[in-house]
Amino acid sequence: KNQVEQSPQSLIILEGKNCTLQCNYTVSPFSNLRWYKQDTGRGPVSLTIMTFSENTKSNGRYTATLDADTKQSSLHITASQLSDSASYICVVGYYGQNFVFGPGTRLSVLP
Amino acid sequence: EAGVAQSPRYKIIEKRQSVAFWCNPISGHATLYWYQQILGQGPKLLIQFQNNGVVDDSQLPKDRFSAERLKGVDSTLKIQPAKLEDSAVYLCASSTAGDYGYTFGSGTRLTVV
Protein backbone atom coordinates (compact mmCIF):
# COMPACT_ATOMS: atom_id res chain seq x y z
CA LYS A 1 0.00 0.00 0.00
CA ASN A 2 1.33 3.44 -0.93
CA GLN A 3 1.91 5.43 2.24
CA VAL A 4 3.77 8.51 3.41
CA GLU A 5 4.65 8.98 7.06
CA GLN A 6 6.01 12.10 8.66
CA SER A 7 7.66 12.80 11.98
CA PRO A 8 7.43 14.42 14.34
CA GLN A 9 3.71 15.12 14.34
CA SER A 10 4.38 18.51 15.88
CA LEU A 11 7.44 20.50 16.86
CA ILE A 12 8.05 23.66 18.88
CA ILE A 13 11.33 25.55 18.52
CA LEU A 14 12.68 28.96 19.41
CA GLU A 15 13.23 31.59 16.78
CA GLY A 16 16.68 31.36 15.25
CA LYS A 17 17.09 27.65 15.89
CA ASN A 18 17.40 24.96 13.22
CA CYS A 19 15.14 21.96 12.84
CA THR A 20 14.74 18.86 10.68
CA LEU A 21 11.50 17.21 9.62
CA GLN A 22 11.35 13.62 8.42
CA CYS A 23 9.38 11.85 5.71
CA ASN A 24 9.34 8.10 5.04
CA TYR A 25 7.44 6.61 2.15
CA THR A 26 6.46 3.31 0.65
CA VAL A 27 5.29 4.58 -2.72
CA SER A 28 5.99 2.67 -5.89
CA PRO A 29 6.90 3.32 -8.60
CA PHE A 30 8.47 6.47 -7.25
CA SER A 31 8.43 9.54 -9.46
CA ASN A 32 9.13 12.58 -7.30
CA LEU A 33 8.93 13.98 -3.80
CA ARG A 34 7.77 17.44 -2.90
CA TRP A 35 7.70 19.41 0.33
CA TYR A 36 4.90 21.90 0.82
CA LYS A 37 4.39 24.60 3.43
CA GLN A 38 0.81 25.23 4.47
CA ASP A 39 -0.25 28.15 6.61
CA THR A 40 -3.44 27.65 8.59
CA GLY A 41 -6.48 27.95 6.37
CA ARG A 42 -4.43 28.44 3.22
CA GLY A 43 -3.50 26.23 0.32
CA PRO A 44 -0.12 24.44 0.37
CA VAL A 45 2.81 26.20 -1.29
CA SER A 46 5.62 24.21 -2.86
CA LEU A 47 9.05 24.52 -1.23
CA THR A 48 11.17 21.93 -3.02
CA ILE A 49 10.77 19.11 -5.47
CA MET A 50 13.14 16.22 -6.13
CA THR A 51 13.16 13.41 -8.63
CA PHE A 52 14.82 10.02 -8.29
CA SER A 53 18.25 11.26 -9.37
CA GLU A 54 18.38 14.21 -6.99
CA ASN A 55 19.45 13.87 -3.37
CA THR A 56 19.36 17.47 -2.20
CA LYS A 57 17.54 20.65 -3.12
CA SER A 58 17.62 24.05 -1.44
CA ASN A 59 15.21 26.96 -1.40
CA GLY A 60 16.58 29.75 0.76
CA ARG A 61 16.64 28.55 4.36
CA TYR A 62 14.94 25.28 3.39
CA THR A 63 17.04 22.29 2.34
CA ALA A 64 15.48 18.97 1.40
CA THR A 65 17.33 15.69 1.08
CA LEU A 66 16.23 12.47 -0.54
CA ASP A 67 17.55 8.94 -0.10
CA ALA A 68 15.72 6.88 -2.70
CA ASP A 69 17.34 3.66 -1.48
CA THR A 70 15.96 3.93 2.05
CA LYS A 71 12.89 5.86 0.86
CA GLN A 72 13.48 8.71 3.25
CA SER A 73 13.48 12.46 2.91
CA SER A 74 14.17 15.28 5.29
CA LEU A 75 13.47 18.99 5.30
CA HIS A 76 15.97 21.12 7.19
CA ILE A 77 15.05 24.65 8.20
CA THR A 78 17.92 26.94 9.10
CA ALA A 79 17.72 29.97 11.37
CA SER A 80 13.98 29.64 11.87
CA GLN A 81 11.70 32.67 11.77
CA LEU A 82 8.27 33.25 13.27
CA SER A 83 6.82 33.09 9.76
CA ASP A 84 8.02 29.50 9.47
CA SER A 85 5.18 28.47 11.79
CA ALA A 86 3.04 26.27 9.57
CA SER A 87 2.36 22.67 8.60
CA TYR A 88 4.92 21.01 6.37
CA ILE A 89 3.57 18.31 4.11
CA CYS A 90 5.55 15.67 2.25
CA VAL A 91 3.93 14.56 -1.02
CA VAL A 92 5.20 11.64 -3.10
CA GLY A 93 4.27 11.31 -6.75
CA TYR A 94 4.03 8.03 -8.63
CA TYR A 95 2.94 6.69 -11.98
CA GLY A 96 1.86 9.80 -13.81
CA GLN A 97 -0.27 12.35 -12.06
CA ASN A 98 -0.88 10.41 -8.86
CA PHE A 99 0.23 11.63 -5.45
CA VAL A 100 0.24 10.43 -1.86
CA PHE A 101 0.14 12.96 0.94
CA GLY A 102 1.80 12.67 4.30
CA PRO A 103 -0.15 13.84 7.37
CA GLY A 104 2.14 16.82 7.86
CA THR A 105 4.30 18.14 10.68
CA ARG A 106 2.98 21.14 12.57
CA LEU A 107 5.88 23.53 13.34
CA SER A 108 5.54 26.34 15.85
CA VAL A 109 8.33 28.89 16.12
CA LEU A 110 8.28 30.89 19.33
CA PRO A 111 9.98 34.24 19.96
CA GLU B 1 1.73 32.91 -14.56
CA ALA B 2 -1.58 33.21 -12.78
CA GLY B 3 -2.18 30.67 -10.06
CA VAL B 4 -5.15 28.48 -9.27
CA ALA B 5 -8.10 30.68 -8.37
CA GLN B 6 -10.75 29.60 -5.90
CA SER B 7 -13.87 31.26 -4.56
CA PRO B 8 -15.35 32.01 -2.18
CA ARG B 9 -12.54 32.32 0.33
CA TYR B 10 -14.80 31.61 3.29
CA LYS B 11 -18.33 30.26 3.64
CA ILE B 12 -20.54 29.69 6.67
CA ILE B 13 -23.78 27.77 6.21
CA GLU B 14 -26.27 25.91 8.33
CA LYS B 15 -26.50 22.15 8.17
CA ARG B 16 -28.80 20.83 5.45
CA GLN B 17 -28.13 23.88 3.29
CA SER B 18 -26.37 23.70 -0.05
CA VAL B 19 -23.06 25.25 -1.04
CA ALA B 20 -20.93 25.45 -4.16
CA PHE B 21 -17.24 26.16 -4.65
CA TRP B 22 -15.56 27.34 -7.82
CA CYS B 23 -12.07 26.69 -9.16
CA ASN B 24 -10.23 28.11 -12.14
CA PRO B 25 -7.01 26.15 -12.78
CA ILE B 26 -3.79 27.39 -14.33
CA SER B 27 -4.24 27.91 -18.04
CA GLY B 28 -3.39 24.79 -19.99
CA HIS B 29 -3.44 22.44 -17.01
CA ALA B 30 -5.42 19.39 -18.03
CA THR B 31 -5.63 17.75 -14.62
CA LEU B 32 -7.71 19.26 -11.83
CA TYR B 33 -8.13 17.97 -8.30
CA TRP B 34 -10.49 18.72 -5.44
CA TYR B 35 -9.28 17.95 -1.94
CA GLN B 36 -10.98 18.09 1.44
CA GLN B 37 -8.74 18.99 4.36
CA ILE B 38 -10.16 18.65 7.84
CA LEU B 39 -8.35 20.64 10.52
CA GLY B 40 -5.19 18.89 11.65
CA GLN B 41 -5.22 16.34 8.85
CA GLY B 42 -3.62 16.05 5.44
CA PRO B 43 -5.68 16.71 2.31
CA LYS B 44 -7.96 13.91 1.12
CA LEU B 45 -8.59 13.57 -2.61
CA LEU B 46 -12.27 13.91 -3.46
CA ILE B 47 -12.16 13.89 -7.24
CA GLN B 48 -9.63 14.12 -10.05
CA PHE B 49 -10.47 15.32 -13.56
CA GLN B 50 -8.45 14.85 -16.72
CA ASN B 51 -9.81 17.55 -19.02
CA ASN B 52 -13.56 17.19 -18.48
CA GLY B 53 -13.49 13.48 -17.68
CA VAL B 54 -13.41 11.97 -14.20
CA VAL B 55 -10.27 9.94 -13.44
CA ASP B 56 -10.90 9.14 -9.78
CA ASP B 57 -13.91 9.90 -7.59
CA SER B 58 -13.67 6.88 -5.32
CA GLN B 59 -13.61 8.98 -2.15
CA LEU B 60 -16.32 11.42 -3.14
CA PRO B 61 -19.46 11.00 -0.99
CA LYS B 62 -21.73 10.87 -3.98
CA ASP B 63 -24.94 11.00 -1.97
CA ARG B 64 -24.23 14.64 -1.14
CA PHE B 65 -21.19 15.78 -3.11
CA SER B 66 -21.05 16.44 -6.83
CA ALA B 67 -18.47 18.02 -9.09
CA GLU B 68 -18.26 18.96 -12.70
CA ARG B 69 -15.71 20.41 -15.05
CA LEU B 70 -17.45 21.69 -18.12
CA LYS B 71 -15.29 22.35 -21.16
CA GLY B 72 -12.25 21.03 -19.31
CA VAL B 73 -11.41 24.35 -17.66
CA ASP B 74 -13.32 25.68 -14.62
CA SER B 75 -14.76 23.33 -12.07
CA THR B 76 -17.44 23.50 -9.40
CA LEU B 77 -17.84 21.33 -6.32
CA LYS B 78 -21.25 21.20 -4.67
CA ILE B 79 -22.45 19.87 -1.35
CA GLN B 80 -26.15 19.23 -0.88
CA PRO B 81 -27.21 18.91 1.89
CA ALA B 82 -24.28 19.89 4.09
CA LYS B 83 -23.48 18.14 7.36
CA LEU B 84 -21.50 19.38 10.34
CA GLU B 85 -18.64 17.02 9.46
CA ASP B 86 -18.23 18.74 6.09
CA SER B 87 -16.56 21.66 7.85
CA ALA B 88 -13.13 21.76 6.27
CA VAL B 89 -10.92 23.58 3.82
CA TYR B 90 -11.65 22.61 0.23
CA LEU B 91 -8.57 22.82 -1.94
CA CYS B 92 -8.38 22.85 -5.69
CA ALA B 93 -5.15 22.00 -7.48
CA SER B 94 -4.11 21.64 -11.09
CA SER B 95 -1.24 20.04 -12.94
CA THR B 96 -0.09 19.22 -16.42
CA ALA B 97 1.63 16.23 -18.00
CA GLY B 98 5.30 16.14 -17.07
CA ASP B 99 4.71 18.42 -14.11
CA TYR B 100 6.24 17.06 -10.92
CA GLY B 101 3.49 17.83 -8.49
CA TYR B 102 0.82 20.45 -8.76
CA THR B 103 -0.18 23.95 -7.77
CA PHE B 104 -2.81 24.55 -5.14
CA GLY B 105 -5.33 27.32 -4.85
CA SER B 106 -5.75 29.19 -1.57
CA GLY B 107 -8.72 27.05 -0.63
CA THR B 108 -12.25 27.68 0.58
CA ARG B 109 -12.84 27.37 4.29
CA LEU B 110 -16.31 25.96 4.91
CA THR B 111 -17.95 26.08 8.32
CA VAL B 112 -21.21 24.22 8.78
CA VAL B 113 -23.15 25.23 11.89
Short mmCIF file of N, CA and C in Angstrom, two decimals, chain A residues 9 31-34 36 38 40-46 49-51 87 89 91 93 96-104, chain B residues 9-10 31 33 35 37 39-43 48 50 55 89 91 95-107 109:
data_model
loop_
_atom_site.label_atom_id
_atom_site.label_comp_id
_atom_site.label_asym_id
_atom_site.label_seq_id
_atom_site.Cartn_x
_atom_site.Cartn_y
_atom_site.Cartn_z
N GLN A 9 5.06 14.63 14.65
CA GLN A 9 3.71 15.12 14.34
C GLN A 9 3.64 16.63 14.55
N SER A 31 8.19 8.56 -8.40
CA SER A 31 8.43 9.54 -9.46
C SER A 31 9.12 10.78 -8.91
N ASN A 32 8.57 11.35 -7.85
CA ASN A 32 9.13 12.58 -7.30
C ASN A 32 8.63 12.78 -5.88
N LEU A 33 9.32 13.66 -5.18
CA LEU A 33 8.93 13.98 -3.80
C LEU A 33 8.95 15.49 -3.65
N ARG A 34 7.92 16.00 -3.03
CA ARG A 34 7.77 17.44 -2.90
C ARG A 34 7.44 17.79 -1.46
N TYR A 36 5.76 20.74 0.86
CA TYR A 36 4.90 21.90 0.82
C TYR A 36 4.84 22.54 2.20
N GLN A 38 2.22 24.81 4.45
CA GLN A 38 0.81 25.23 4.47
C GLN A 38 0.52 26.04 5.72
N THR A 40 -2.10 28.01 8.15
CA THR A 40 -3.44 27.65 8.59
C THR A 40 -4.50 28.28 7.70
N GLY A 41 -5.39 27.45 7.18
CA GLY A 41 -6.48 27.95 6.37
C GLY A 41 -6.11 28.35 4.96
N ARG A 42 -4.89 28.08 4.56
CA ARG A 42 -4.43 28.44 3.22
C ARG A 42 -4.07 27.18 2.44
N GLY A 43 -3.93 27.35 1.13
CA GLY A 43 -3.50 26.23 0.32
C GLY A 43 -2.00 25.99 0.46
N PRO A 44 -1.55 24.75 0.27
CA PRO A 44 -0.12 24.44 0.37
C PRO A 44 0.69 25.14 -0.71
N VAL A 45 1.89 25.54 -0.36
CA VAL A 45 2.81 26.20 -1.29
C VAL A 45 4.06 25.34 -1.41
N SER A 46 4.48 25.09 -2.63
CA SER A 46 5.62 24.21 -2.86
C SER A 46 6.92 24.85 -2.38
N ILE A 49 11.18 20.32 -4.78
CA ILE A 49 10.77 19.11 -5.47
C ILE A 49 12.01 18.36 -5.92
N MET A 50 12.00 17.05 -5.76
CA MET A 50 13.14 16.22 -6.13
C MET A 50 12.66 14.98 -6.89
N THR A 51 13.42 14.64 -7.92
CA THR A 51 13.16 13.41 -8.63
C THR A 51 14.13 12.35 -8.15
N SER A 87 2.26 24.12 8.78
CA SER A 87 2.36 22.67 8.60
C SER A 87 3.22 22.40 7.37
N ILE A 89 4.14 19.54 4.65
CA ILE A 89 3.57 18.31 4.11
C ILE A 89 4.50 17.71 3.06
N VAL A 91 4.81 15.15 -0.01
CA VAL A 91 3.93 14.56 -1.02
C VAL A 91 4.79 13.76 -2.00
N GLY A 93 4.94 11.57 -5.49
CA GLY A 93 4.27 11.31 -6.75
C GLY A 93 4.69 9.96 -7.33
N GLY A 96 2.66 8.77 -13.16
CA GLY A 96 1.86 9.80 -13.81
C GLY A 96 1.44 10.87 -12.84
N GLN A 97 0.20 11.23 -12.87
CA GLN A 97 -0.27 12.35 -12.06
C GLN A 97 -0.94 11.86 -10.78
N ASN A 98 -0.33 10.92 -10.11
CA ASN A 98 -0.88 10.41 -8.86
C ASN A 98 0.03 10.79 -7.70
N PHE A 99 -0.55 11.15 -6.57
CA PHE A 99 0.23 11.63 -5.45
C PHE A 99 -0.31 11.08 -4.14
N VAL A 100 0.61 10.87 -3.20
CA VAL A 100 0.24 10.43 -1.86
C VAL A 100 0.71 11.48 -0.88
N PHE A 101 -0.18 11.93 -0.04
CA PHE A 101 0.14 12.96 0.94
C PHE A 101 0.55 12.35 2.26
N GLY A 102 1.54 12.98 2.91
CA GLY A 102 1.80 12.67 4.30
C GLY A 102 0.85 13.48 5.18
N PRO A 103 0.77 13.15 6.46
CA PRO A 103 -0.15 13.84 7.37
C PRO A 103 0.33 15.22 7.78
N GLY A 104 1.61 15.50 7.52
CA GLY A 104 2.14 16.82 7.86
C GLY A 104 2.79 16.86 9.23
N ARG B 9 -13.67 32.56 -0.58
CA ARG B 9 -12.54 32.32 0.33
C ARG B 9 -13.04 31.70 1.63
N TYR B 10 -14.18 32.14 2.08
CA TYR B 10 -14.80 31.61 3.29
C TYR B 10 -16.30 31.45 3.04
N THR B 31 -5.19 18.52 -15.78
CA THR B 31 -5.63 17.75 -14.62
C THR B 31 -6.04 18.69 -13.49
N TYR B 33 -7.83 18.76 -9.50
CA TYR B 33 -8.13 17.97 -8.30
C TYR B 33 -8.93 18.81 -7.32
N TYR B 35 -9.66 18.60 -3.19
CA TYR B 35 -9.28 17.95 -1.94
C TYR B 35 -10.12 18.52 -0.79
N GLN B 37 -9.71 19.03 3.28
CA GLN B 37 -8.74 18.99 4.36
C GLN B 37 -9.42 19.38 5.66
N LEU B 39 -9.35 20.02 9.65
CA LEU B 39 -8.35 20.64 10.52
C LEU B 39 -7.46 19.60 11.18
N GLY B 40 -6.15 19.78 11.03
CA GLY B 40 -5.19 18.89 11.65
C GLY B 40 -4.85 17.65 10.85
N GLN B 41 -5.47 17.51 9.68
CA GLN B 41 -5.22 16.34 8.85
C GLN B 41 -4.64 16.76 7.50
N GLY B 42 -4.07 15.79 6.80
CA GLY B 42 -3.62 16.05 5.44
C GLY B 42 -4.80 16.08 4.48
N PRO B 43 -4.60 16.66 3.30
CA PRO B 43 -5.68 16.71 2.31
C PRO B 43 -6.12 15.32 1.86
N GLN B 48 -10.68 13.72 -9.12
CA GLN B 48 -9.63 14.12 -10.05
C GLN B 48 -10.20 14.09 -11.46
N GLN B 50 -9.40 14.71 -15.63
CA GLN B 50 -8.45 14.85 -16.72
C GLN B 50 -9.26 15.48 -17.85
N VAL B 55 -11.28 10.99 -13.54
CA VAL B 55 -10.27 9.94 -13.44
C VAL B 55 -10.47 9.12 -12.17
N VAL B 89 -11.42 22.75 4.92
CA VAL B 89 -10.92 23.58 3.82
C VAL B 89 -10.97 22.75 2.55
N LEU B 91 -9.68 22.38 -1.11
CA LEU B 91 -8.57 22.82 -1.94
C LEU B 91 -8.74 22.35 -3.37
N SER B 95 -2.56 20.45 -12.48
CA SER B 95 -1.24 20.04 -12.94
C SER B 95 -1.32 19.73 -14.43
N THR B 96 -0.14 19.55 -15.02
CA THR B 96 -0.09 19.22 -16.42
C THR B 96 0.88 18.08 -16.63
N ALA B 97 0.77 17.37 -17.72
CA ALA B 97 1.63 16.23 -18.00
C ALA B 97 3.10 16.64 -17.92
N GLY B 98 3.89 15.83 -17.23
CA GLY B 98 5.30 16.14 -17.07
C GLY B 98 5.59 17.07 -15.92
N ASP B 99 4.55 17.52 -15.25
CA ASP B 99 4.71 18.42 -14.11
C ASP B 99 4.90 17.59 -12.85
N TYR B 100 5.99 17.83 -12.13
CA TYR B 100 6.24 17.06 -10.92
C TYR B 100 5.48 17.69 -9.76
N GLY B 101 4.29 17.23 -9.55
CA GLY B 101 3.49 17.83 -8.49
C GLY B 101 2.46 18.76 -9.07
N TYR B 102 1.85 19.55 -8.24
CA TYR B 102 0.82 20.45 -8.76
C TYR B 102 0.79 21.75 -7.96
N THR B 103 -0.04 22.65 -8.41
CA THR B 103 -0.18 23.95 -7.77
C THR B 103 -1.55 24.02 -7.12
N PHE B 104 -1.55 24.44 -5.88
CA PHE B 104 -2.81 24.55 -5.14
C PHE B 104 -3.36 25.96 -5.21
N GLY B 105 -4.68 26.05 -5.09
CA GLY B 105 -5.33 27.32 -4.85
C GLY B 105 -5.27 27.63 -3.36
N SER B 106 -5.79 28.77 -2.97
CA SER B 106 -5.75 29.19 -1.57
C SER B 106 -6.79 28.47 -0.72
N GLY B 107 -7.74 27.82 -1.37
CA GLY B 107 -8.72 27.05 -0.63
C GLY B 107 -9.95 27.84 -0.25
N ARG B 109 -12.58 27.90 2.95
CA ARG B 109 -12.84 27.37 4.29
C ARG B 109 -14.34 27.34 4.51
#
